[in-house]
Coordinates of C-alpha atoms in Angstrom, one line a residue:
X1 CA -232.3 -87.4 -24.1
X2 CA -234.9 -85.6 -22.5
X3 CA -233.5 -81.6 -21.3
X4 CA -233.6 -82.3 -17.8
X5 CA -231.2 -84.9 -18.5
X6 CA -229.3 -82.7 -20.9
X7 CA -226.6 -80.8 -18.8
X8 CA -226.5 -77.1 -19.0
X9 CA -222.9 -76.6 -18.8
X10 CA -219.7 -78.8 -20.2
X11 CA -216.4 -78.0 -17.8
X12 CA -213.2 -78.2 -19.4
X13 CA -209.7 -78.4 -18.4
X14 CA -207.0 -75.5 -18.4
X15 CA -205.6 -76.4 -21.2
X16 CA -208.2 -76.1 -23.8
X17 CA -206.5 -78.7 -26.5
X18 CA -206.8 -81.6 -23.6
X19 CA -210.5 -82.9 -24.0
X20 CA -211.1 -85.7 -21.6
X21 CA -214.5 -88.2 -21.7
X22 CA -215.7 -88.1 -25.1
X23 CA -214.8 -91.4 -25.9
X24 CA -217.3 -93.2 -28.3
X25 CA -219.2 -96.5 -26.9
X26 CA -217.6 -99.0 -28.9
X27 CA -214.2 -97.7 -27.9
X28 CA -214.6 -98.0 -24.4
X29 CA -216.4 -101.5 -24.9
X30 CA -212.8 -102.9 -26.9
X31 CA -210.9 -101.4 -24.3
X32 CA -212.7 -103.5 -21.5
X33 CA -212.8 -106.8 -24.0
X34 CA -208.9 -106.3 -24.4
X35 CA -208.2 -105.8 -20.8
X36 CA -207.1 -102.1 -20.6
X37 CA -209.1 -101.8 -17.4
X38 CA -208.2 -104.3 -15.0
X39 CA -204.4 -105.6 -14.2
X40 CA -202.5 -108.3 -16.8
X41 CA -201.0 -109.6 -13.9
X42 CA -201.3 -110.9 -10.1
X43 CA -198.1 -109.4 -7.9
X44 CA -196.2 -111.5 -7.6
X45 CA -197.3 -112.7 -3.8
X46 CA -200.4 -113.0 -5.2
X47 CA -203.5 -110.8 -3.8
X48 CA -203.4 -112.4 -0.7
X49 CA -199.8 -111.7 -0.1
X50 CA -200.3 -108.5 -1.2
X51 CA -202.8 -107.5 1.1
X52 CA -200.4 -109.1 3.9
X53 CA -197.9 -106.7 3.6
X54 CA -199.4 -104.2 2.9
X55 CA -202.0 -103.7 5.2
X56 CA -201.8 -103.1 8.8
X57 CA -204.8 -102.6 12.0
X58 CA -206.2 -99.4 12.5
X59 CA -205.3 -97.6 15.5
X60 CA -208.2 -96.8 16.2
X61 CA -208.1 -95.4 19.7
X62 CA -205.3 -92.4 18.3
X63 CA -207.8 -92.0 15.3
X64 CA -209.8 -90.6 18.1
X65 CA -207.1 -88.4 19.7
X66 CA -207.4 -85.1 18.1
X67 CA -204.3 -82.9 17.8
X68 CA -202.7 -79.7 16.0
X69 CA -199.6 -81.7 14.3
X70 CA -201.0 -83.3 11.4
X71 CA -201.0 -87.0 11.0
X72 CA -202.1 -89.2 7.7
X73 CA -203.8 -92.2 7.7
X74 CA -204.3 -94.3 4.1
X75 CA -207.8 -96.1 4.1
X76 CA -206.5 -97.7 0.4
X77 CA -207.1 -96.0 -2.4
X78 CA -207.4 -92.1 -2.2
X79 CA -209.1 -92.6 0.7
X80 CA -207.3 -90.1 3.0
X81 CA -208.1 -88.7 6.7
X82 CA -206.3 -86.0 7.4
X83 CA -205.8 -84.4 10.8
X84 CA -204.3 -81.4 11.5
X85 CA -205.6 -77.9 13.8
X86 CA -208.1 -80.2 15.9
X87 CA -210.0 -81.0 12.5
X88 CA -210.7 -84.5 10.9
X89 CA -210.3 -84.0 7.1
X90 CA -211.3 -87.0 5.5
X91 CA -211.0 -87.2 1.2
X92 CA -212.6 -89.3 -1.2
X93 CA -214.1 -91.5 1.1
X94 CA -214.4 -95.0 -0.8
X95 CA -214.6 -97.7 1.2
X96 CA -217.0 -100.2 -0.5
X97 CA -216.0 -103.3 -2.1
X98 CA -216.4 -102.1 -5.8
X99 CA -216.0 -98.8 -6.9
X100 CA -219.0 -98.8 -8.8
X101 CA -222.8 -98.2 -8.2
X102 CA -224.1 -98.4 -5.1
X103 CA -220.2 -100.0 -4.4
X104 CA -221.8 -103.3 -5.7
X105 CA -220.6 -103.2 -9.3
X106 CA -217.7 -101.7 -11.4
X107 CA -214.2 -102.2 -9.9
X108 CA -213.4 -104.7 -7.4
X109 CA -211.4 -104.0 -4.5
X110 CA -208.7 -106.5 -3.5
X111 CA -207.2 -105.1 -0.1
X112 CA -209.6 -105.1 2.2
X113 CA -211.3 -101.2 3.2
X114 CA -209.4 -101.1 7.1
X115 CA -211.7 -99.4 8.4
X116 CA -216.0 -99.5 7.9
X117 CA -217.5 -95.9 7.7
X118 CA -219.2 -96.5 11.2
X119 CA -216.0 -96.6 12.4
X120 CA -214.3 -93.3 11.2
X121 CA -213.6 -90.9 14.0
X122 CA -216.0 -87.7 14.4
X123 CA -215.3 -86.4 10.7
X124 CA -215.9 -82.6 10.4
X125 CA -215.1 -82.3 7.1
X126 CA -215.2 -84.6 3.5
X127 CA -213.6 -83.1 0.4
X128 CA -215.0 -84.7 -2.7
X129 CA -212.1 -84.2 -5.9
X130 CA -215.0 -85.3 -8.8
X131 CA -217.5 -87.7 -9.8
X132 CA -216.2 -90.6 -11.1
X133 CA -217.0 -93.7 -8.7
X134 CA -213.7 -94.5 -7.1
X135 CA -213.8 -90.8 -5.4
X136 CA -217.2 -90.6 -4.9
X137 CA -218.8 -93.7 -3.2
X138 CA -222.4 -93.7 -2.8
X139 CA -222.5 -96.9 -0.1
X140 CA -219.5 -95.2 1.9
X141 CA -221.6 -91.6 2.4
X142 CA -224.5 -93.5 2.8
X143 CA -223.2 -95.4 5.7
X144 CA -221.1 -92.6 7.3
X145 CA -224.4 -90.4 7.4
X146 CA -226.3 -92.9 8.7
X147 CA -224.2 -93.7 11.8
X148 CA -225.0 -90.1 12.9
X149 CA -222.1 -88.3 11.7
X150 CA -222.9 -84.4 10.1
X151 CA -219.5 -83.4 8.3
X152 CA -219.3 -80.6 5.9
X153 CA -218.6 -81.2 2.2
X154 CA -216.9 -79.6 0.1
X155 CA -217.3 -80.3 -3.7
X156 CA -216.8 -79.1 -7.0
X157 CA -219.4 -77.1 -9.0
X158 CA -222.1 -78.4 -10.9
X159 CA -221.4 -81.3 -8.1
X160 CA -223.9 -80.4 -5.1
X161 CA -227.1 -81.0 -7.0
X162 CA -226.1 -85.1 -6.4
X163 CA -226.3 -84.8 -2.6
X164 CA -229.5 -82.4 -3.3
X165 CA -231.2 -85.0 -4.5
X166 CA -230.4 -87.8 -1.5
X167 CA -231.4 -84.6 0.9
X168 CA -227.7 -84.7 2.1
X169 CA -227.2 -81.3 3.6
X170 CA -224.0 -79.0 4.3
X171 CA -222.6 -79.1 0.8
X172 CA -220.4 -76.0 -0.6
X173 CA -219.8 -75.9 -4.1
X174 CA -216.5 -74.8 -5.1
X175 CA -214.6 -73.2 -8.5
X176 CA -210.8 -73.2 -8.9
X177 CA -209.4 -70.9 -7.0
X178 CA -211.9 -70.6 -5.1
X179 CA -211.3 -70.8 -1.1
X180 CA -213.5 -71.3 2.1
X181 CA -212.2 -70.4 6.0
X182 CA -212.8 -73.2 8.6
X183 CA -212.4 -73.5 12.3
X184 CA -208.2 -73.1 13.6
X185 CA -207.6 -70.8 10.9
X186 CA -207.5 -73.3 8.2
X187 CA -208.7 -72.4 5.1
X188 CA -209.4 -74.9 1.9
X189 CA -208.8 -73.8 -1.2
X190 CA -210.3 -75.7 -4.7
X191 CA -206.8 -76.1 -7.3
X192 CA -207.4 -77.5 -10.7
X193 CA -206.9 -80.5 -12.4
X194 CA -206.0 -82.3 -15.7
X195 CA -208.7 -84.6 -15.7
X196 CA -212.8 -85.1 -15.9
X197 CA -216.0 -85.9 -14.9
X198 CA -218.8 -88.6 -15.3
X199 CA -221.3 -90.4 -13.8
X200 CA -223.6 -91.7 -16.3
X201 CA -223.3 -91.8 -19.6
X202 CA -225.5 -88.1 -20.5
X203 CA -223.5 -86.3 -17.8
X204 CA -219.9 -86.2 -19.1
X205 CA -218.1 -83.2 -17.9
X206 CA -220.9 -81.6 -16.7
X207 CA -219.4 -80.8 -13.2
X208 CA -215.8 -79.7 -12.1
X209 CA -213.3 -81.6 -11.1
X210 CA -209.8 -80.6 -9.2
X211 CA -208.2 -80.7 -5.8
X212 CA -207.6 -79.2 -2.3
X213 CA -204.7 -77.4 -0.8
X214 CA -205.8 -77.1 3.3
X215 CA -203.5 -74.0 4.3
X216 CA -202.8 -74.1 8.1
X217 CA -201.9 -70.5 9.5
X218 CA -199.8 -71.7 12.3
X219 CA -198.8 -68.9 15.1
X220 CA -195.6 -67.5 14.8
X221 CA -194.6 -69.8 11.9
X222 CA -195.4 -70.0 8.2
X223 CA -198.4 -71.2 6.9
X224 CA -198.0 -75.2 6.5
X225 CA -199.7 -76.4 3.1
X226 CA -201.2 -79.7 2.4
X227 CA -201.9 -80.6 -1.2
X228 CA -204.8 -83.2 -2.2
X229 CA -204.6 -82.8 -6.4
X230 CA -207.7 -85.3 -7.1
X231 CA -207.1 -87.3 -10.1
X232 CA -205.3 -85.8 -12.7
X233 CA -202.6 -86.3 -15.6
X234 CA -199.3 -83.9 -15.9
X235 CA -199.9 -80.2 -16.6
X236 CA -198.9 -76.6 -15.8
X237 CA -201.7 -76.8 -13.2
X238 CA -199.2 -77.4 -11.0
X239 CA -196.4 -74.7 -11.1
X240 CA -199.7 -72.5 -11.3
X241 CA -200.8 -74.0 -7.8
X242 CA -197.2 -73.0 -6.6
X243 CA -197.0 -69.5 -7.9
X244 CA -200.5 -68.7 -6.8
X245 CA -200.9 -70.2 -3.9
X246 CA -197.3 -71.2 -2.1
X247 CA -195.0 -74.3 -2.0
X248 CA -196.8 -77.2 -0.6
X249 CA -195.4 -79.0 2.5
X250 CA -196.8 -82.2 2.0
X251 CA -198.7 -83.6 -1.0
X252 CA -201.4 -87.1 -1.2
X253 CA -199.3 -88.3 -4.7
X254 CA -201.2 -90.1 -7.1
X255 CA -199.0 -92.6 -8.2
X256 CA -201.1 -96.0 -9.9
X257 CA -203.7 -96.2 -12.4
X258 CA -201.5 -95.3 -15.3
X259 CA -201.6 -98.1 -18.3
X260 CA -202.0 -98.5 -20.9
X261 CA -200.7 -94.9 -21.4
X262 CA -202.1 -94.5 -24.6
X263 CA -205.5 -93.7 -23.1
X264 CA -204.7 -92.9 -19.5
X265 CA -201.8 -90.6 -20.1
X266 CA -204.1 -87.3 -20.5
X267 CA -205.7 -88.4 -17.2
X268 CA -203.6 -89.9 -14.6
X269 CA -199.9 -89.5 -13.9
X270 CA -198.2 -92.0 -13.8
X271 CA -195.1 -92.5 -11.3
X272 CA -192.5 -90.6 -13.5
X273 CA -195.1 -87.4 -14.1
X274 CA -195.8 -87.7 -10.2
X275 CA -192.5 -86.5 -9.3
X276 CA -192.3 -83.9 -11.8
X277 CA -195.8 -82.7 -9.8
X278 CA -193.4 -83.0 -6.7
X279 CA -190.9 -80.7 -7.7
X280 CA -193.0 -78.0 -9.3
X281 CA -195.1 -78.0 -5.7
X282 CA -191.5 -78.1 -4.2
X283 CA -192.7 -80.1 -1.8
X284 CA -190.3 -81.8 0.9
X285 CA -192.5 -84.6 2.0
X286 CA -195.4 -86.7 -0.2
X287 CA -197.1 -90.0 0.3
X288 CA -198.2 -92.0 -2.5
X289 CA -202.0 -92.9 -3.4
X290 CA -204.3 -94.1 -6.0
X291 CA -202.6 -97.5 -6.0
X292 CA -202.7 -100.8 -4.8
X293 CA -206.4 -101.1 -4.3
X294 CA -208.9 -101.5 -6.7
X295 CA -208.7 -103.1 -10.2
X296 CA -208.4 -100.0 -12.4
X297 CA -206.0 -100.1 -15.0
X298 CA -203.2 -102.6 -16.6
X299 CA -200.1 -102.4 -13.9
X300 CA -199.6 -104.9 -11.2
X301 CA -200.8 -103.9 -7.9
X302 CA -196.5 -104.0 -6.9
X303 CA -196.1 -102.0 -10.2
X304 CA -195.9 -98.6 -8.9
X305 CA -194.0 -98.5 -6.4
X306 CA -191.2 -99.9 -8.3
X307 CA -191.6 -97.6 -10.8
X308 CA -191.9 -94.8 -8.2
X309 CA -188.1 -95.9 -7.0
X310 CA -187.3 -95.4 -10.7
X311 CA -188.5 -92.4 -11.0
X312 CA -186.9 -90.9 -7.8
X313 CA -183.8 -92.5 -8.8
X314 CA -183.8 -91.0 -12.5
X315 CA -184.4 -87.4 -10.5
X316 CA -181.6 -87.7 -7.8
X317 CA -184.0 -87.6 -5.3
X318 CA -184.4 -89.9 -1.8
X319 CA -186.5 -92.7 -1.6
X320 CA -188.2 -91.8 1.5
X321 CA -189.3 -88.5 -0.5
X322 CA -192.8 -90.3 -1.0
X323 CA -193.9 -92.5 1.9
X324 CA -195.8 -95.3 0.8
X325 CA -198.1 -96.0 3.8
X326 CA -199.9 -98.9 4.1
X327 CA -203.6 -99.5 4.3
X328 CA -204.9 -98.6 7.8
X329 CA -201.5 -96.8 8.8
X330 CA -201.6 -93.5 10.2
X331 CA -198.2 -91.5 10.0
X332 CA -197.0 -88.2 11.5
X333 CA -195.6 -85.9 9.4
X334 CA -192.9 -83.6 10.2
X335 CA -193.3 -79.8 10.5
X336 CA -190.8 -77.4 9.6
X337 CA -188.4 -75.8 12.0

């Protein structure tokens, strides 16, 4: 490998003893013969029936309605747009067919995206959680810059030299802990992960990876937090969030993309860890994502939110704790008294 492919800096997580993405070739090559990365089984409607009820049309006219009460609208995936303070947030924008290069190859989607990038609302700002292909879709920037839109972006480091090179401008590198201000007195700041990074195979690790918490300074009320962890598997990350930062009013809960756990345990939470996350953000309110989309892993596209039930059962908690929205629905969430 030549030096200018060789990266200058490996990230790691916060927990030193969790190294993530240095998995030998052949490893990764009987994984995918044995099936580890795409479902064992259809749900049980089938994919068709799946994407029936679970999918709904796009109101697109109240898309373009901005407003101060935030709303949520699930594109599929972790595809989120978030808007709140008169801003359109939108969140791992993936909205290709595969998650893969150039959204061609790699994981196939199997609910339809509900909405093309030409059709987004005015976006002012895209937070980009890592790398790896299902957050960070080539195709879907491609298209959303080339229907005229000019959002800002806000990734982690070592990240910014990728949309250098495709001349993609108004890109902030972030650190954990780090925190921009943005219009409506909103401010972004970058919270770590469990997780990792790679996007070919001589880049592993070598840029960040994490989430965003968009803190909303309201007049006269408390600040009202929104929490967007990325991907990530179960660690003290999260009371650390809480501590440092505040409890979290509403959090974008990865829920799917969890067997077999024996490899995707360190990395991805699966419904059970997910609520734990809940209650050490003590957050009221969460919807669920990272599910029900594309074929990752070994669960059933139905298979998490049963298990979610389970888990929400198991802690005593309410069902409607975590929404599960479905693709193309756009939801108002509550703020407190």
């Amino acid at each position: 490998m030549s030096s200018e492919l060789r990266p200058a800096h490996r990230y790691a997580n916060s927990d030193p003893e969790v190294v993530i993405g240095n998995f030998p070739w052949y490893e990764m090559v009987w994984r995918s013969l044995r099936g580890d990365f795409k479902p064992k089984a259809e749900p049980a409607d089938g994919y068709a029936g799946f994407e029936k009820a679970w999918s709904v049309p796009v109101d697109h006219a109240r898309l373009l309605q901005r407003q101060d009460a935030p709303r949520v609208t699930w594109l599929g995936h972790v595809t989120v747009l978030l808007q709140v303070a008169g801003l359109n947030v939108l969140m791992d924008p993936t909205l290709a067919d595969f998650a893969g290069p150039m959204g061609k190859f790699g994981a196939r989607r199997r609910v339809r995206a509900p909405i093309s990038p030409e059709q987004l609302p005015p976006i002012d700002l895209v937070l980009i959680s890592h790398n790896h292909y299902d957050h960070l879709c080539d195709a879907t920037i491609t298209r959303l810059l080339a229907s005229g839109q000019t959002p800002e972006f806000l990734v982690p480091k070592g990240l910014k030299a990728w949309f250098d090179r495709r001349g993609i401008a108004n890109v902030t590198e972030l650190d954990w802990w780090q925190s921009v201000d943005m219009p409506h007195k909103v401010k972004l700041h970058f919270t770590p992960s469990q997780h990792w990074s790679r996007r070919t195979p001589w880049d592993t690790n070598a840029s960040l990876w994490g989430g965003y918490c968009l803190e909303w300074s309201r007049p006269g009320a408390q600040p009202w937090r929104f929490l967007f962890p990325g991907d990530t598997g179960y660690s003290k990350d999260f009371k650390t969030i809480r501590q440092r930062i505040g409890a979290m009013d509403f959090v974008a809960l990865p829920i799917g993309a969890y067997l077999p756990r024996d490899f995707m345990k360190p990395m991805h939470v699966n419904p059970t860890d997910a609520v734990q996350m809940l209650l050490d953000l003590e957050a009221p309110l969460a919807m669920g994502v990272h599910w029900g989309t594309f074929m990752l892993t070994q669960e059933a596209f139905d298979q998490p939110p049963r298990d979610l039930a389970a888990a929400l059962h198991a802690q005593g908690l309410a069902q409607d704790r975590v929404w599960l929205l479905r693709h193309g629905e756009t939801r108002a969430i509550p703020l407190p008294a």
